[in-house]
mmCIF file of C-alpha atoms in Angstrom:
data_model
loop_
_atom_site.group_PDB
_atom_site.id
_atom_site.type_symbol
_atom_site.label_atom_id
_atom_site.label_comp_id
_atom_site.label_asym_id
_atom_site.label_seq_id
_atom_site.Cartn_x
_atom_site.Cartn_y
_atom_site.Cartn_z
ATOM 1 C CA UNK N 16 14.526 9.520 -12.812
ATOM 2 C CA UNK N 17 18.188 10.152 -12.040
ATOM 3 C CA UNK N 18 19.128 9.515 -15.698
ATOM 4 C CA UNK N 19 16.777 12.190 -16.882
ATOM 5 C CA UNK N 20 18.604 14.727 -14.744
ATOM 6 C CA UNK N 21 22.009 14.035 -16.294
ATOM 7 C CA UNK N 22 23.380 16.797 -18.441
ATOM 8 C CA UNK N 23 23.596 14.333 -21.484
ATOM 9 C CA UNK N 24 21.040 12.533 -23.579
ATOM 10 C CA UNK N 25 20.741 8.856 -23.507
ATOM 11 C CA UNK N 26 20.191 7.110 -26.812
ATOM 12 C CA UNK N 27 16.458 6.408 -27.547
ATOM 13 C CA UNK N 28 17.201 2.684 -27.789
ATOM 14 C CA UNK N 29 18.526 2.689 -24.146
ATOM 15 C CA UNK N 30 15.403 4.511 -22.948
ATOM 16 C CA UNK N 31 13.158 2.038 -24.900
ATOM 17 C CA UNK N 32 14.995 -0.955 -23.254
ATOM 18 C CA UNK N 33 14.619 0.586 -19.840
ATOM 19 C CA UNK N 34 11.012 1.250 -20.321
ATOM 20 C CA UNK N 35 10.438 -2.247 -21.416
ATOM 21 C CA UNK N 36 12.225 -3.688 -18.484
ATOM 22 C CA UNK N 37 10.318 -1.427 -16.155
ATOM 23 C CA UNK N 38 6.939 -2.504 -17.427
ATOM 24 C CA UNK N 39 7.745 -6.018 -16.420
ATOM 25 C CA UNK N 40 8.295 -5.260 -12.700
ATOM 26 C CA UNK N 41 4.667 -4.986 -11.574
ATOM 27 C CA UNK N 42 3.530 -8.276 -13.112
ATOM 28 C CA UNK N 43 6.566 -10.047 -11.671
ATOM 29 C CA UNK N 44 5.949 -8.646 -8.169
ATOM 30 C CA UNK N 45 2.344 -9.684 -8.319
ATOM 31 C CA UNK N 46 3.293 -13.161 -9.432
ATOM 32 C CA UNK N 47 5.726 -13.462 -6.677
ATOM 33 C CA UNK N 48 3.190 -12.383 -4.013
ATOM 34 C CA UNK N 49 0.661 -14.731 -5.483
ATOM 35 C CA UNK N 50 2.986 -17.709 -5.424
ATOM 36 C CA UNK N 51 3.656 -17.128 -1.778
ATOM 37 C CA UNK N 52 0.011 -16.727 -0.778
ATOM 38 C CA UNK N 53 -1.262 -19.725 1.242
ATOM 39 C CA UNK N 54 -4.734 -19.678 2.606
ATOM 40 C CA UNK N 55 -3.863 -22.070 5.403
ATOM 41 C CA UNK N 56 -1.531 -19.379 6.818
ATOM 42 C CA UNK N 57 -4.379 -16.851 6.671
ATOM 43 C CA UNK N 58 -6.384 -19.168 9.045
ATOM 44 C CA UNK N 59 -3.371 -19.679 11.260
ATOM 45 C CA UNK N 60 -2.303 -16.038 11.601
ATOM 46 C CA UNK N 61 -5.665 -14.349 11.383
ATOM 47 C CA UNK N 62 -5.243 -12.559 14.771
ATOM 48 C CA UNK N 63 -1.991 -10.880 13.780
ATOM 49 C CA UNK N 64 -3.214 -10.206 10.325
ATOM 50 C CA UNK N 65 -6.295 -8.540 11.678
ATOM 51 C CA UNK N 66 -4.278 -6.432 13.939
ATOM 52 C CA UNK N 67 -1.907 -5.370 11.333
ATOM 53 C CA UNK N 68 -4.869 -4.359 9.019
ATOM 54 C CA UNK N 69 -6.899 -2.639 11.772
ATOM 55 C CA UNK N 70 -3.801 -0.525 12.597
ATOM 56 C CA UNK N 71 -2.803 0.164 8.987
ATOM 57 C CA UNK N 72 -6.196 0.823 7.296
ATOM 58 C CA UNK N 73 -8.320 2.226 10.161
ATOM 59 C CA UNK N 74 -6.419 3.464 13.282
ATOM 60 C CA UNK N 75 -3.596 5.214 11.385
ATOM 61 C CA UNK N 76 -5.907 7.339 9.137
ATOM 62 C CA UNK N 77 -8.207 8.155 12.058
ATOM 63 C CA UNK N 78 -5.233 9.139 14.232
ATOM 64 C CA UNK N 79 -3.779 11.455 11.552
ATOM 65 C CA UNK N 80 -7.229 12.894 11.113
ATOM 66 C CA UNK N 81 -7.693 13.557 14.814
ATOM 67 C CA UNK N 82 -4.184 15.131 15.072
ATOM 68 C CA UNK N 83 -4.934 17.374 12.198
ATOM 69 C CA UNK N 84 -8.133 18.437 13.688
ATOM 70 C CA UNK N 85 -6.695 19.054 17.030
ATOM 71 C CA UNK N 86 -3.971 21.279 15.423
ATOM 72 C CA UNK N 87 -6.740 23.216 13.691
ATOM 73 C CA UNK N 88 -5.511 22.208 10.174
ATOM 74 C CA UNK N 89 -8.043 23.087 7.456
ATOM 75 C CA UNK N 90 -8.708 19.849 5.608
ATOM 76 C CA UNK N 91 -8.105 21.003 1.987
ATOM 77 C CA UNK N 92 -8.193 18.363 -0.803
ATOM 78 C CA UNK N 93 -4.402 17.430 -0.386
ATOM 79 C CA UNK N 94 -4.997 16.630 3.263
ATOM 80 C CA UNK N 95 -8.063 14.621 2.529
ATOM 81 C CA UNK N 96 -6.184 12.673 -0.136
ATOM 82 C CA UNK N 97 -3.357 12.014 2.224
ATOM 83 C CA UNK N 98 -5.659 10.654 4.910
ATOM 84 C CA UNK N 99 -7.518 8.542 2.299
ATOM 85 C CA UNK N 100 -4.053 7.200 1.045
ATOM 86 C CA UNK N 101 -3.356 6.021 4.688
ATOM 87 C CA UNK N 102 -6.481 3.827 4.555
ATOM 88 C CA UNK N 103 -5.177 1.918 1.438
ATOM 89 C CA UNK N 104 -3.943 -1.661 1.854
ATOM 90 C CA UNK N 105 -0.456 -2.598 2.617
ATOM 91 C CA UNK N 106 1.937 -2.321 -0.250
ATOM 92 C CA UNK N 107 2.854 -5.352 -2.403
ATOM 93 C CA UNK N 108 6.443 -3.996 -2.520
ATOM 94 C CA UNK N 109 6.701 -4.067 1.286
ATOM 95 C CA UNK N 110 5.804 -7.817 1.227
ATOM 96 C CA UNK N 111 8.629 -8.345 -1.347
ATOM 97 C CA UNK N 112 11.078 -6.711 1.081
ATOM 98 C CA UNK N 113 9.752 -9.084 3.871
ATOM 99 C CA UNK N 114 10.173 -12.034 1.603
ATOM 100 C CA UNK N 115 13.776 -10.914 0.590
ATOM 101 C CA UNK N 116 14.669 -10.390 4.276
ATOM 102 C CA UNK N 117 13.570 -13.943 5.211
ATOM 103 C CA UNK N 118 11.045 -12.595 7.674
ATOM 104 C CA UNK N 119 7.483 -13.972 8.164
ATOM 105 C CA UNK N 120 6.307 -13.928 4.478
ATOM 106 C CA UNK N 121 2.956 -15.574 5.374
ATOM 107 C CA UNK N 122 1.878 -12.734 7.448
ATOM 108 C CA UNK N 123 3.146 -10.145 4.941
ATOM 109 C CA UNK N 124 1.603 -11.690 1.909
ATOM 110 C CA UNK N 125 -1.764 -12.586 3.708
ATOM 111 C CA UNK N 126 -1.882 -8.965 4.940
ATOM 112 C CA UNK N 127 -1.711 -7.677 1.418
ATOM 113 C CA UNK N 128 -4.239 -10.144 0.007
ATOM 114 C CA UNK N 129 -6.737 -9.430 2.906
ATOM 115 C CA UNK N 130 -5.927 -5.842 2.909
ATOM 116 C CA UNK N 131 -7.086 -5.435 -0.686
ATOM 117 C CA UNK N 132 -10.323 -7.038 0.080
ATOM 118 C CA UNK N 133 -10.816 -5.068 3.260
ATOM 119 C CA UNK N 134 -10.124 -1.795 1.424
ATOM 120 C CA UNK N 135 -13.449 -2.162 -0.325
ATOM 121 C CA UNK N 136 -14.819 -1.409 3.180
ATOM 122 C CA UNK N 137 -12.263 0.820 4.916
ATOM 123 C CA UNK N 138 -11.597 3.317 2.082
ATOM 124 C CA UNK N 139 -15.351 4.225 1.644
ATOM 125 C CA UNK N 140 -15.661 4.370 5.403
ATOM 126 C CA UNK N 141 -12.643 6.778 5.865
ATOM 127 C CA UNK N 142 -13.889 8.815 2.932
ATOM 128 C CA UNK N 143 -17.357 9.060 4.572
ATOM 129 C CA UNK N 144 -15.843 10.130 7.838
ATOM 130 C CA UNK N 145 -13.622 12.749 6.151
ATOM 131 C CA UNK N 146 -16.451 14.279 4.091
ATOM 132 C CA UNK N 147 -19.409 14.024 6.495
ATOM 133 C CA UNK N 148 -18.259 13.812 9.976
ATOM 134 C CA UNK N 149 -15.491 16.515 9.933
#
């Protein structure tokens, strides 16, 4: 992004190389998270993982929705999308930061894995609440 704002043009070969390198990032991140996933840690840390996911995927979007309604904000499409985004699972990138910082990687990686599975329930639930109960 920053390179595109410069007052000079980069050679197309440089842009092509950067594009090729950039396209490898997501598979590497997913591979790294997958290598750190241990199902035994899910059993061991299920209470804290459940708490993390409850806050992230249910309480946070409902809290923001409640605050918006109390403030009298009209729930236009951008607001609905923002609330729906809050109900998405934890970021894979956040778990990479946790791994790099030598924090509890089992909780971070397990939260991402279970969060993705849980999002098949939470995202439609939050969408239903936004569309039908507000």
